[in-house]
PDB file of C-alpha atoms in Angstrom:
ATOM      1  CA  MET A   9     -18.121   7.601 -13.182  1.00 57.00           C
ATOM      2  CA  THR A  10     -15.740  10.454 -13.673  1.00 51.00           C
ATOM      3  CA  THR A  11     -15.362  14.094 -12.779  1.00 50.00           C
ATOM      4  CA  GLY A  12     -12.219  16.180 -12.688  1.00 45.00           C
ATOM      5  CA  ALA A  13     -10.561  19.230 -11.178  1.00 46.00           C
ATOM      6  CA  LEU A  14      -6.819  18.693 -11.603  1.00 45.00           C
ATOM      7  CA  PRO A  15      -4.911  19.007 -14.897  1.00 48.00           C
ATOM      8  CA  GLN A  16      -5.518  16.047 -17.209  1.00 51.00           C
ATOM      9  CA  SER A  17      -1.742  15.591 -17.505  1.00 53.00           C
ATOM     10  CA  VAL A  18      -1.610  14.566 -13.849  1.00 64.00           C
ATOM     11  CA  ARG A  19      -3.128  11.122 -13.410  1.00 86.00           C
ATOM     12  CA  LEU A  20      -3.315   9.587  -9.969  1.00 96.00           C
ATOM     13  CA  SER A  21      -4.751   6.368  -8.608  1.00 97.00           C
ATOM     14  CA  LYS A  22      -5.438   5.062  -5.137  1.00 98.00           C
ATOM     15  CA  SER A  23      -2.141   3.203  -5.074  1.00 96.00           C
ATOM     16  CA  ARG A  24      -0.236   6.266  -6.263  1.00 97.00           C
ATOM     17  CA  VAL A  25      -1.838   8.513  -3.658  1.00 98.00           C
ATOM     18  CA  MET A  26      -0.994   5.920  -1.000  1.00 98.00           C
ATOM     19  CA  THR A  27       2.601   5.920  -2.240  1.00 98.00           C
ATOM     20  CA  GLY A  28       2.706   9.706  -2.082  1.00 98.00           C
ATOM     21  CA  LEU A  29       1.405   9.668   1.468  1.00 98.00           C
ATOM     22  CA  GLN A  30       4.439   7.592   2.373  1.00 98.00           C
ATOM     23  CA  CYS A  31       6.912   9.751   0.424  1.00 97.00           C
ATOM     24  CA  HIS A  32       6.582  12.303  -2.391  1.00 98.00           C
ATOM     25  CA  LYS A  33      10.021  11.398  -3.695  1.00 97.00           C
ATOM     26  CA  LEU A  34       9.061   7.740  -4.002  1.00 97.00           C
ATOM     27  CA  LEU A  35       5.916   8.676  -5.933  1.00 97.00           C
ATOM     28  CA  TRP A  36       7.876  10.992  -8.253  1.00 97.00           C
ATOM     29  CA  TRP A  37      10.271   8.187  -9.172  1.00 96.00           C
ATOM     30  CA  MET A  38       7.444   5.697  -9.712  1.00 95.00           C
ATOM     31  CA  VAL A  39       5.632   8.084 -12.062  1.00 94.00           C
ATOM     32  CA  HIS A  40       8.623   9.512 -13.926  1.00 94.00           C
ATOM     33  CA  GLU A  41      10.770   6.348 -13.988  1.00 95.00           C
ATOM     34  CA  PRO A  42       8.256   3.491 -14.334  1.00 93.00           C
ATOM     35  CA  ALA A  43      10.897   1.250 -15.931  1.00 95.00           C
ATOM     36  CA  ALA A  44      13.409   1.719 -13.093  1.00 96.00           C
ATOM     37  CA  PRO A  45      15.099  -1.580 -12.164  1.00 95.00           C
ATOM     38  CA  GLU A  46      14.128  -1.013  -8.528  1.00 92.00           C
ATOM     39  CA  LEU A  47      10.469  -1.408  -9.526  1.00 94.00           C
ATOM     40  CA  GLU A  48      10.831  -4.885 -11.002  1.00 90.00           C
ATOM     41  CA  LEU A  49       8.619  -7.263  -9.037  1.00 80.00           C
ATOM     42  CA  ASP A  50      10.395 -10.008  -7.146  1.00 76.00           C
ATOM     43  CA  GLY A  51       8.876 -13.337  -6.213  1.00 71.00           C
ATOM     44  CA  ARG A  52       7.897 -12.236  -2.714  1.00 70.00           C
ATOM     45  CA  VAL A  53       5.974  -9.171  -3.899  1.00 71.00           C
ATOM     46  CA  SER A  54       4.254 -11.176  -6.633  1.00 72.00           C
ATOM     47  CA  ALA A  55       3.207 -13.798  -4.085  1.00 77.00           C
ATOM     48  CA  VAL A  56       1.682 -11.134  -1.827  1.00 74.00           C
ATOM     49  CA  MET A  57      -0.243  -9.672  -4.767  1.00 76.00           C
ATOM     50  CA  ASP A  58      -1.509 -13.108  -5.798  1.00 82.00           C
ATOM     51  CA  ARG A  59      -2.662 -13.822  -2.252  1.00 85.00           C
ATOM     52  CA  GLY A  60      -4.526 -10.513  -2.150  1.00 86.00           C
ATOM     53  CA  SER A  61      -6.288 -11.331  -5.425  1.00 90.00           C
ATOM     54  CA  ARG A  62      -7.358 -14.755  -4.175  1.00 94.00           C
ATOM     55  CA  VAL A  63      -8.705 -13.300  -0.926  1.00 96.00           C
ATOM     56  CA  GLY A  64     -10.602 -10.646  -2.874  1.00 96.00           C
ATOM     57  CA  GLU A  65     -12.248 -13.288  -5.056  1.00 96.00           C
ATOM     58  CA  LEU A  66     -13.198 -15.324  -1.998  1.00 96.00           C
ATOM     59  CA  ALA A  67     -14.629 -12.279  -0.209  1.00 97.00           C
ATOM     60  CA  ARG A  68     -17.158 -11.766  -3.010  1.00 98.00           C
ATOM     61  CA  THR A  69     -18.764 -15.107  -2.179  1.00 97.00           C
ATOM     62  CA  TYR A  70     -19.532 -13.754   1.309  1.00 97.00           C
ATOM     63  CA  VAL A  71     -21.298 -10.709  -0.182  1.00 98.00           C
ATOM     64  CA  PRO A  72     -23.331 -12.437  -2.923  1.00 96.00           C
ATOM     65  CA  GLY A  73     -25.627 -11.104  -5.606  1.00 96.00           C
ATOM     66  CA  GLY A  74     -23.245  -8.618  -7.159  1.00 98.00           C
ATOM     67  CA  LEU A  75     -21.918  -7.720 -10.587  1.00 98.00           C
ATOM     68  CA  LEU A  76     -18.181  -8.020 -11.243  1.00 98.00           C
ATOM     69  CA  ILE A  77     -16.623  -5.362 -13.471  1.00 98.00           C
ATOM     70  CA  ASP A  78     -14.552  -8.038 -15.149  1.00 97.00           C
ATOM     71  CA  LEU A  79     -12.329  -6.148 -17.576  1.00 98.00           C
ATOM     72  CA  PRO A  80      -8.554  -5.890 -18.078  1.00 96.00           C
ATOM     73  CA  TYR A  81      -6.739  -3.880 -15.428  1.00 92.00           C
ATOM     74  CA  ASP A  82      -5.630  -1.182 -17.878  1.00 92.00           C
ATOM     75  CA  ALA A  83      -9.008  -0.848 -19.649  1.00 96.00           C
ATOM     76  CA  TYR A  84      -9.792   2.253 -17.613  1.00 95.00           C
ATOM     77  CA  SER A  85     -12.413   3.843 -19.875  1.00 96.00           C
ATOM     78  CA  GLU A  86     -14.265   0.563 -20.335  1.00 98.00           C
ATOM     79  CA  ARG A  87     -14.246  -0.109 -16.590  1.00 98.00           C
ATOM     80  CA  LEU A  88     -15.601   3.370 -15.870  1.00 98.00           C
ATOM     81  CA  THR A  89     -18.350   2.955 -18.461  1.00 98.00           C
ATOM     82  CA  ALA A  90     -19.350  -0.488 -17.154  1.00 99.00           C
ATOM     83  CA  THR A  91     -19.526   0.857 -13.609  1.00 99.00           C
ATOM     84  CA  GLU A  92     -21.689   3.798 -14.679  1.00 98.00           C
ATOM     85  CA  GLU A  93     -24.111   1.374 -16.310  1.00 98.00           C
ATOM     86  CA  ALA A  94     -24.237  -0.842 -13.205  1.00 98.00           C
ATOM     87  CA  LEU A  95     -24.984   2.181 -11.045  1.00 98.00           C
ATOM     88  CA  ARG A  96     -27.624   3.460 -13.480  1.00 97.00           C
ATOM     89  CA  THR A  97     -29.485   0.152 -13.443  1.00 97.00           C
ATOM     90  CA  GLY A  98     -29.482  -0.007  -9.644  1.00 97.00           C
ATOM     91  CA  CYS A  99     -27.201  -3.011  -9.214  1.00 98.00           C
ATOM     92  CA  PRO A 100     -27.305  -3.875  -5.469  1.00 98.00           C
ATOM     93  CA  VAL A 101     -23.633  -4.890  -5.222  1.00 99.00           C
ATOM     94  CA  ILE A 102     -20.747  -4.059  -7.555  1.00 99.00           C
ATOM     95  CA  TYR A 103     -17.380  -5.781  -7.325  1.00 99.00           C
ATOM     96  CA  GLU A 104     -14.348  -3.811  -8.551  1.00 98.00           C
ATOM     97  CA  ALA A 105     -16.403  -0.676  -9.216  1.00 99.00           C
ATOM     98  CA  ALA A 106     -14.264   1.832 -11.129  1.00 98.00           C
ATOM     99  CA  VAL A 107     -14.650   5.518 -10.348  1.00 98.00           C
ATOM    100  CA  ARG A 108     -12.606   8.590 -11.184  1.00 97.00           C
ATOM    101  CA  ALA A 109     -12.846  12.086  -9.716  1.00 96.00           C
ATOM    102  CA  ASP A 110     -10.290  14.881  -9.347  1.00 93.00           C
ATOM    103  CA  ASN A 111      -8.248  12.832 -11.855  1.00 93.00           C
ATOM    104  CA  VAL A 112      -7.831  10.074  -9.261  1.00 97.00           C
ATOM    105  CA  PHE A 113      -8.858   6.563 -10.346  1.00 97.00           C
ATOM    106  CA  VAL A 114     -10.015   4.026  -7.764  1.00 98.00           C
ATOM    107  CA  SER A 115     -11.334   0.484  -7.937  1.00 98.00           C
ATOM    108  CA  VAL A 116     -13.615  -0.455  -5.047  1.00 99.00           C
ATOM    109  CA  ASP A 117     -13.522  -4.076  -3.899  1.00 98.00           C
ATOM    110  CA  ILE A 118     -17.201  -4.162  -2.908  1.00 99.00           C
ATOM    111  CA  LEU A 119     -19.720  -1.336  -3.322  1.00 99.00           C
ATOM    112  CA  GLU A 120     -23.104  -2.017  -1.715  1.00 98.00           C
ATOM    113  CA  ARG A 121     -26.226   0.002  -2.474  1.00 98.00           C
ATOM    114  CA  ARG A 122     -28.362   0.910   0.531  1.00 95.00           C
ATOM    115  CA  GLY A 123     -31.362   2.691  -0.946  1.00 94.00           C
ATOM    116  CA  SER A 124     -29.978   5.934  -2.360  1.00 95.00           C
ATOM    117  CA  ARG A 125     -26.768   5.561  -0.355  1.00 98.00           C
ATOM    118  CA  TYR A 126     -23.726   3.322  -0.560  1.00 99.00           C
ATOM    119  CA  SER A 127     -21.386   1.318   1.643  1.00 98.00           C
ATOM    120  CA  LEU A 128     -17.761   0.840   0.639  1.00 99.00           C
ATOM    121  CA  VAL A 129     -16.019  -2.402   1.630  1.00 99.00           C
ATOM    122  CA  GLU A 130     -12.240  -2.725   1.271  1.00 98.00           C
ATOM    123  CA  VAL A 131     -10.970  -6.318   1.402  1.00 98.00           C
ATOM    124  CA  LYS A 132      -7.597  -7.040   3.002  1.00 97.00           C
ATOM    125  CA  SER A 133      -5.638 -10.284   3.254  1.00 96.00           C
ATOM    126  CA  THR A 134      -4.519  -9.376   6.789  1.00 96.00           C
ATOM    127  CA  THR A 135      -5.969 -10.553  10.105  1.00 97.00           C
ATOM    128  CA  SER A 136      -6.593  -7.061  11.493  1.00 97.00           C
ATOM    129  CA  VAL A 137      -7.096  -3.476  10.383  1.00 98.00           C
ATOM    130  CA  LYS A 138      -3.782  -1.629   9.967  1.00 97.00           C
ATOM    131  CA  ASP A 139      -3.286   2.129  10.305  1.00 96.00           C
ATOM    132  CA  HIS A 140      -2.666   2.604   6.583  1.00 97.00           C
ATOM    133  CA  HIS A 141      -5.923   0.825   5.749  1.00 98.00           C
ATOM    134  CA  PHE A 142      -7.831   3.862   7.020  1.00 98.00           C
ATOM    135  CA  LEU A 143      -6.005   6.066   4.506  1.00 98.00           C
ATOM    136  CA  ASP A 144      -6.683   3.524   1.766  1.00 98.00           C
ATOM    137  CA  VAL A 145     -10.425   3.672   2.446  1.00 99.00           C
ATOM    138  CA  ALA A 146     -10.357   7.460   2.864  1.00 99.00           C
ATOM    139  CA  ILE A 147      -8.946   7.912  -0.654  1.00 99.00           C
ATOM    140  CA  GLN A 148     -11.714   5.757  -2.099  1.00 99.00           C
ATOM    141  CA  THR A 149     -14.371   7.566  -0.089  1.00 99.00           C
ATOM    142  CA  HIS A 150     -13.108  10.967  -1.250  1.00 98.00           C
ATOM    143  CA  VAL A 151     -13.211   9.927  -4.909  1.00 98.00           C
ATOM    144  CA  LEU A 152     -16.637   8.277  -4.682  1.00 99.00           C
ATOM    145  CA  ARG A 153     -18.170  11.278  -2.963  1.00 98.00           C
ATOM    146  CA  ARG A 154     -16.574  13.697  -5.420  1.00 98.00           C
ATOM    147  CA  SER A 155     -18.107  11.634  -8.226  1.00 98.00           C
ATOM    148  CA  GLY A 156     -21.552  12.164  -6.713  1.00 98.00           C
ATOM    149  CA  LEU A 157     -22.100   8.935  -4.789  1.00 98.00           C
ATOM    150  CA  ASP A 158     -23.494   9.270  -1.276  1.00 98.00           C
ATOM    151  CA  VAL A 159     -21.149   6.954   0.624  1.00 99.00           C
ATOM    152  CA  THR A 160     -22.216   6.818   4.263  1.00 98.00           C
ATOM    153  CA  ARG A 161     -20.553   3.678   5.593  1.00 98.00           C
ATOM    154  CA  MET A 162     -17.015   2.373   5.152  1.00 99.00           C
ATOM    155  CA  GLU A 163     -15.741  -1.050   6.186  1.00 99.00           C
ATOM    156  CA  VAL A 164     -12.576  -3.114   6.080  1.00 99.00           C
ATOM    157  CA  MET A 165     -13.160  -6.823   5.500  1.00 98.00           C
ATOM    158  CA  TYR A 166     -10.260  -8.954   6.700  1.00 98.00           C
ATOM    159  CA  LEU A 167      -9.451 -12.568   7.531  1.00 98.00           C
ATOM    160  CA  ASN A 168     -10.685 -13.897  10.859  1.00 98.00           C
ATOM    161  CA  ARG A 169      -7.837 -15.505  12.791  1.00 96.00           C
ATOM    162  CA  GLU A 170     -10.441 -17.413  14.865  1.00 96.00           C
ATOM    163  CA  CYS A 171     -11.841 -19.210  11.823  1.00 96.00           C
ATOM    164  CA  ALA A 172     -11.090 -22.954  11.827  1.00 94.00           C
ATOM    165  CA  TYR A 173     -11.406 -25.324   8.882  1.00 92.00           C
ATOM    166  CA  PRO A 174     -13.718 -26.920   7.782  1.00 93.00           C
ATOM    167  CA  ASP A 175     -16.242 -24.357   9.073  1.00 94.00           C
ATOM    168  CA  LEU A 176     -15.486 -21.285   6.948  1.00 94.00           C
ATOM    169  CA  SER A 177     -18.726 -19.458   7.697  1.00 95.00           C
ATOM    170  CA  ASN A 178     -16.789 -16.893   9.750  1.00 96.00           C
ATOM    171  CA  LEU A 179     -13.749 -16.612   7.472  1.00 97.00           C
ATOM    172  CA  PHE A 180     -14.069 -12.833   7.266  1.00 98.00           C
ATOM    173  CA  VAL A 181     -14.599 -10.010   9.738  1.00 98.00           C
ATOM    174  CA  ARG A 182     -16.250  -6.780   8.574  1.00 98.00           C
ATOM    175  CA  GLN A 183     -15.181  -3.814  10.684  1.00 98.00           C
ATOM    176  CA  ASP A 184     -16.907  -0.443  10.484  1.00 99.00           C
ATOM    177  CA  VAL A 185     -14.216   2.238  10.023  1.00 99.00           C
ATOM    178  CA  THR A 186     -16.535   5.121   9.107  1.00 99.00           C
ATOM    179  CA  GLU A 187     -15.644   7.393  12.015  1.00 98.00           C
ATOM    180  CA  SER A 188     -11.895   7.008  11.547  1.00 98.00           C
ATOM    181  CA  VAL A 189     -12.141   7.566   7.799  1.00 98.00           C
ATOM    182  CA  GLU A 190     -14.303  10.675   8.134  1.00 98.00           C
ATOM    183  CA  GLY A 191     -11.533  12.264  10.185  1.00 97.00           C
ATOM    184  CA  LEU A 192      -9.009  11.748   7.375  1.00 97.00           C
ATOM    185  CA  LEU A 193     -10.948  13.151   4.420  1.00 97.00           C
ATOM    186  CA  ALA A 194      -9.732  16.743   4.746  1.00 94.00           C
ATOM    187  CA  LYS A 195      -6.143  15.489   4.688  1.00 95.00           C
ATOM    188  CA  ILE A 196      -6.797  13.421   1.569  1.00 97.00           C
ATOM    189  CA  SER A 197      -8.290  16.337  -0.336  1.00 94.00           C
ATOM    190  CA  GLY A 198      -5.250  18.528   0.289  1.00 95.00           C
ATOM    191  CA  GLU A 199      -2.788  15.715  -0.345  1.00 97.00           C
ATOM    192  CA  ILE A 200      -4.194  14.990  -3.798  1.00 96.00           C
ATOM    193  CA  VAL A 201      -3.604  18.594  -4.851  1.00 95.00           C
ATOM    194  CA  ALA A 202      -0.126  18.587  -3.279  1.00 97.00           C
ATOM    195  CA  GLN A 203       0.852  15.388  -5.083  1.00 97.00           C
ATOM    196  CA  ALA A 204      -0.372  16.638  -8.456  1.00 95.00           C
ATOM    197  CA  THR A 205       1.593  19.859  -8.019  1.00 95.00           C
ATOM    198  CA  MET A 206       4.699  17.953  -6.933  1.00 96.00           C
ATOM    199  CA  LEU A 207       4.540  15.577  -9.901  1.00 96.00           C
ATOM    200  CA  ALA A 208       4.416  18.500 -12.319  1.00 94.00           C
ATOM    201  CA  GLY A 209       7.805  19.696 -11.037  1.00 95.00           C
ATOM    202  CA  GLY A 210      11.269  18.264 -10.520  1.00 96.00           C
ATOM    203  CA  LEU A 211      12.411  15.575  -8.111  1.00 97.00           C
ATOM    204  CA  PRO A 212      11.534  16.728  -4.574  1.00 97.00           C
ATOM    205  CA  SER A 213      14.131  16.761  -1.820  1.00 94.00           C
ATOM    206  CA  ILE A 214      13.166  14.379   0.979  1.00 93.00           C
ATOM    207  CA  ALA A 215      15.547  13.184   3.694  1.00 87.00           C
ATOM    208  CA  VAL A 216      15.698   9.527   4.723  1.00 84.00           C
ATOM    209  CA  GLY A 217      13.673   8.602   7.786  1.00 82.00           C
ATOM    210  CA  ASP A 218      11.088   6.222   9.210  1.00 83.00           C
ATOM    211  CA  HIS A 219       8.890   6.734   6.162  1.00 90.00           C
ATOM    212  CA  CYS A 220      11.465   4.803   4.104  1.00 87.00           C
ATOM    213  CA  SER A 221      10.073   1.575   5.544  1.00 85.00           C
ATOM    214  CA  VAL A 222       6.598   2.475   6.855  1.00 88.00           C
ATOM    215  CA  PRO A 223       4.170   1.150   5.868  1.00 93.00           C
ATOM    216  CA  TYR A 224       6.246  -0.492   3.116  1.00 90.00           C
ATOM    217  CA  GLU A 225       9.921  -0.854   2.287  1.00 87.00           C
ATOM    218  CA  CYS A 226      10.952   1.749  -0.294  1.00 92.00           C
ATOM    219  CA  PRO A 227      12.643   0.203  -3.350  1.00 92.00           C
ATOM    220  CA  PHE A 228      14.598   3.419  -3.952  1.00 93.00           C
ATOM    221  CA  VAL A 229      16.056   3.826  -0.471  1.00 84.00           C
ATOM    222  CA  GLU A 230      19.632   3.221  -1.644  1.00 82.00           C
ATOM    223  CA  ARG A 231      19.344   6.202  -3.990  1.00 89.00           C
ATOM    224  CA  CYS A 232      18.486   8.438  -1.068  1.00 86.00           C
ATOM    225  CA  TRP A 233      21.375   7.488   1.206  1.00 75.00           C
ATOM    226  CA  PRO A 234      24.361   9.843   0.822  1.00 68.00           C
ATOM    227  CA  GLU A 235      27.655   8.311  -0.345  1.00 71.00           C
ATOM    228  CA  LEU A 236      28.133   5.419   2.013  1.00 70.00           C
ATOM    229  CA  PRO A 237      31.308   4.042   3.569  1.00 75.00           C
ATOM    230  CA  PRO A 238      32.092   0.317   3.301  1.00 79.00           C
ATOM    231  CA  HIS A 239      29.962  -1.854   5.603  1.00 80.00           C
ATOM    232  CA  HIS A 240      27.427   0.903   6.205  1.00 78.00           C
ATOM    233  CA  VAL A 241      24.644  -0.126   8.595  1.00 79.00           C
ATOM    234  CA  SER A 242      22.222  -0.208   5.639  1.00 76.00           C
ATOM    235  CA  THR A 243      23.974  -3.408   4.504  1.00 75.00           C
ATOM    236  CA  LEU A 244      22.769  -5.311   7.583  1.00 78.00           C
ATOM    237  CA  TYR A 245      20.717  -8.301   6.510  1.00 71.00           C
ATOM    238  CA  ALA A 246      16.916  -7.766   6.550  1.00 70.00           C
ATOM    239  CA  MET A 247      17.184  -4.796   8.928  1.00 70.00           C
ATOM    240  CA  ARG A 248      16.469  -1.747   6.766  1.00 70.00           C
ATOM    241  CA  ARG A 249      14.184  -0.072   9.289  1.00 74.00           C
ATOM    242  CA  ARG A 250      16.619  -0.820  12.094  1.00 78.00           C
ATOM    243  CA  ALA A 251      19.460   0.533   9.937  1.00 73.00           C
ATOM    244  CA  LEU A 252      17.686   3.881   9.650  1.00 74.00           C
ATOM    245  CA  GLU A 253      17.390   4.026  13.438  1.00 79.00           C
ATOM    246  CA  LEU A 254      21.059   3.127  13.902  1.00 80.00           C
ATOM    247  CA  ASP A 255      22.164   5.765  11.396  1.00 74.00           C
ATOM    248  CA  GLU A 256      20.096   8.414  13.194  1.00 76.00           C
ATOM    249  CA  GLN A 257      21.774   7.341  16.463  1.00 79.00           C
ATOM    250  CA  GLY A 258      25.204   7.998  14.959  1.00 78.00           C
ATOM    251  CA  TYR A 259      26.218   4.450  14.056  1.00 80.00           C
ATOM    252  CA  ARG A 260      27.449   4.808  10.474  1.00 76.00           C
ATOM    253  CA  THR A 261      29.138   1.470   9.882  1.00 82.00           C
ATOM    254  CA  ILE A 262      28.891  -2.051  11.229  1.00 80.00           C
ATOM    255  CA  HIS A 263      32.315  -1.482  12.824  1.00 81.00           C
ATOM    256  CA  ASP A 264      30.717   1.238  14.979  1.00 82.00           C
ATOM    257  CA  LEU A 265      28.122  -1.071  16.512  1.00 84.00           C
ATOM    258  CA  PRO A 266      28.904  -2.113  20.112  1.00 81.00           C
ATOM    259  CA  GLU A 267      28.238  -5.705  21.097  1.00 82.00           C
ATOM    260  CA  ASP A 268      25.337  -4.636  23.310  1.00 80.00           C
ATOM    261  CA  VAL A 269      23.363  -3.168  20.387  1.00 84.00           C
ATOM    262  CA  PRO A 270      20.779  -5.891  19.659  1.00 83.00           C
ATOM    263  CA  LEU A 271      20.622  -7.305  16.132  1.00 85.00           C
ATOM    264  CA  GLY A 272      18.928 -10.253  14.509  1.00 81.00           C
ATOM    265  CA  PRO A 273      20.861 -13.572  14.425  1.00 84.00           C
ATOM    266  CA  ILE A 274      22.086 -13.207  10.836  1.00 84.00           C
ATOM    267  CA  ALA A 275      22.901  -9.513  11.225  1.00 82.00           C
ATOM    268  CA  ASP A 276      24.787 -10.278  14.438  1.00 82.00           C
ATOM    269  CA  ARG A 277      26.874 -12.882  12.614  1.00 85.00           C
ATOM    270  CA  GLN A 278      27.465 -10.270   9.916  1.00 85.00           C
ATOM    271  CA  ARG A 279      28.727  -7.837  12.579  1.00 86.00           C
ATOM    272  CA  ARG A 280      31.151 -10.429  13.946  1.00 85.00           C
ATOM    273  CA  ALA A 281      32.396 -11.271  10.455  1.00 84.00           C
ATOM    274  CA  VAL A 282      33.053  -7.614   9.624  1.00 83.00           C
ATOM    275  CA  ARG A 283      34.851  -6.977  12.905  1.00 82.00           C
ATOM    276  CA  GLU A 284      36.985 -10.095  12.646  1.00 75.00           C
ATOM    277  CA  GLY A 285      37.581  -9.708   8.929  1.00 78.00           C
ATOM    278  CA  ARG A 286      36.673 -13.293   8.107  1.00 77.00           C
ATOM    279  CA  LEU A 287      33.825 -15.485   6.918  1.00 77.00           C
ATOM    280  CA  ILE A 288      31.873 -17.005   9.791  1.00 72.00           C
ATOM    281  CA  VAL A 289      30.075 -20.307   9.259  1.00 70.00           C
ATOM    282  CA  GLU A 290      27.881 -21.488  12.115  1.00 68.00           C
ATOM    283  CA  PRO A 291      28.628 -25.071  13.307  1.00 65.00           C
ATOM    284  CA  THR A 292      24.938 -25.955  12.946  1.00 63.00           C
ATOM    285  CA  LEU A 293      25.086 -25.330   9.192  1.00 54.00           C
ATOM    286  CA  ALA A 294      26.669 -28.747   8.607  1.00 52.00           C
ATOM    287  CA  ARG A 295      23.608 -30.409  10.164  1.00 52.00           C
ATOM    288  CA  ALA A 296      21.105 -28.409   8.109  1.00 48.00           C
TER     289      ALA A 296
END
């Protein structure tokens, strides 16, 4: 299903809108520099994506009787057409339903028909509902409603930490998030227009801040830092979010960090090595 209001030259998707909600500058780079080296997938990111796909496939077995829109990821027109046909024939459950409205493309994990109305189910490979999941579902709800579907219930389906093998009957929890999502829809509508307008212009000016690592680490964060002195706090091992906090507190370099500023074990060893100007090898390494 498809309907549109924004210029055809501006194409958004759920993932792009989510990126823009984190940072407009990040979204601009992703759209205008898709081949940027920072966007190359590493093994960790690929593993997370693979896990999400496996969980999504498993979730379908807990909501049986549906039709999977099983087409290549980039076959957008074909996916939209197949979804329209499934909706027209009254399919009770559609997996990976493809819908586009306001030039925003979304793929719904599980779309359940309830008479003339629909329930949207977003599957997550987490063990609880996270704050950004509400926004994720809100984007999908906005697009589905704008396409003409009467979506009245929204859920997040996630892994149940209480489930114990071999009994997998309670592997998933389905949490109703309708009320929370309804409160976000006005924000989503305005944000879609703002992102389309932003993408049609030049690179926006956005200062570094907490959004550089929430809800995800930004791959372009090093571009946004001003010219950095040697041993800037951003070089601390696996502490990007903490580095932003330290920089805001006035600690520019690792040399500036007092001993009483807590760091992780590896970052603390890094601090000692920088201060002492030598390589530090922990005695326990020989026994590893």
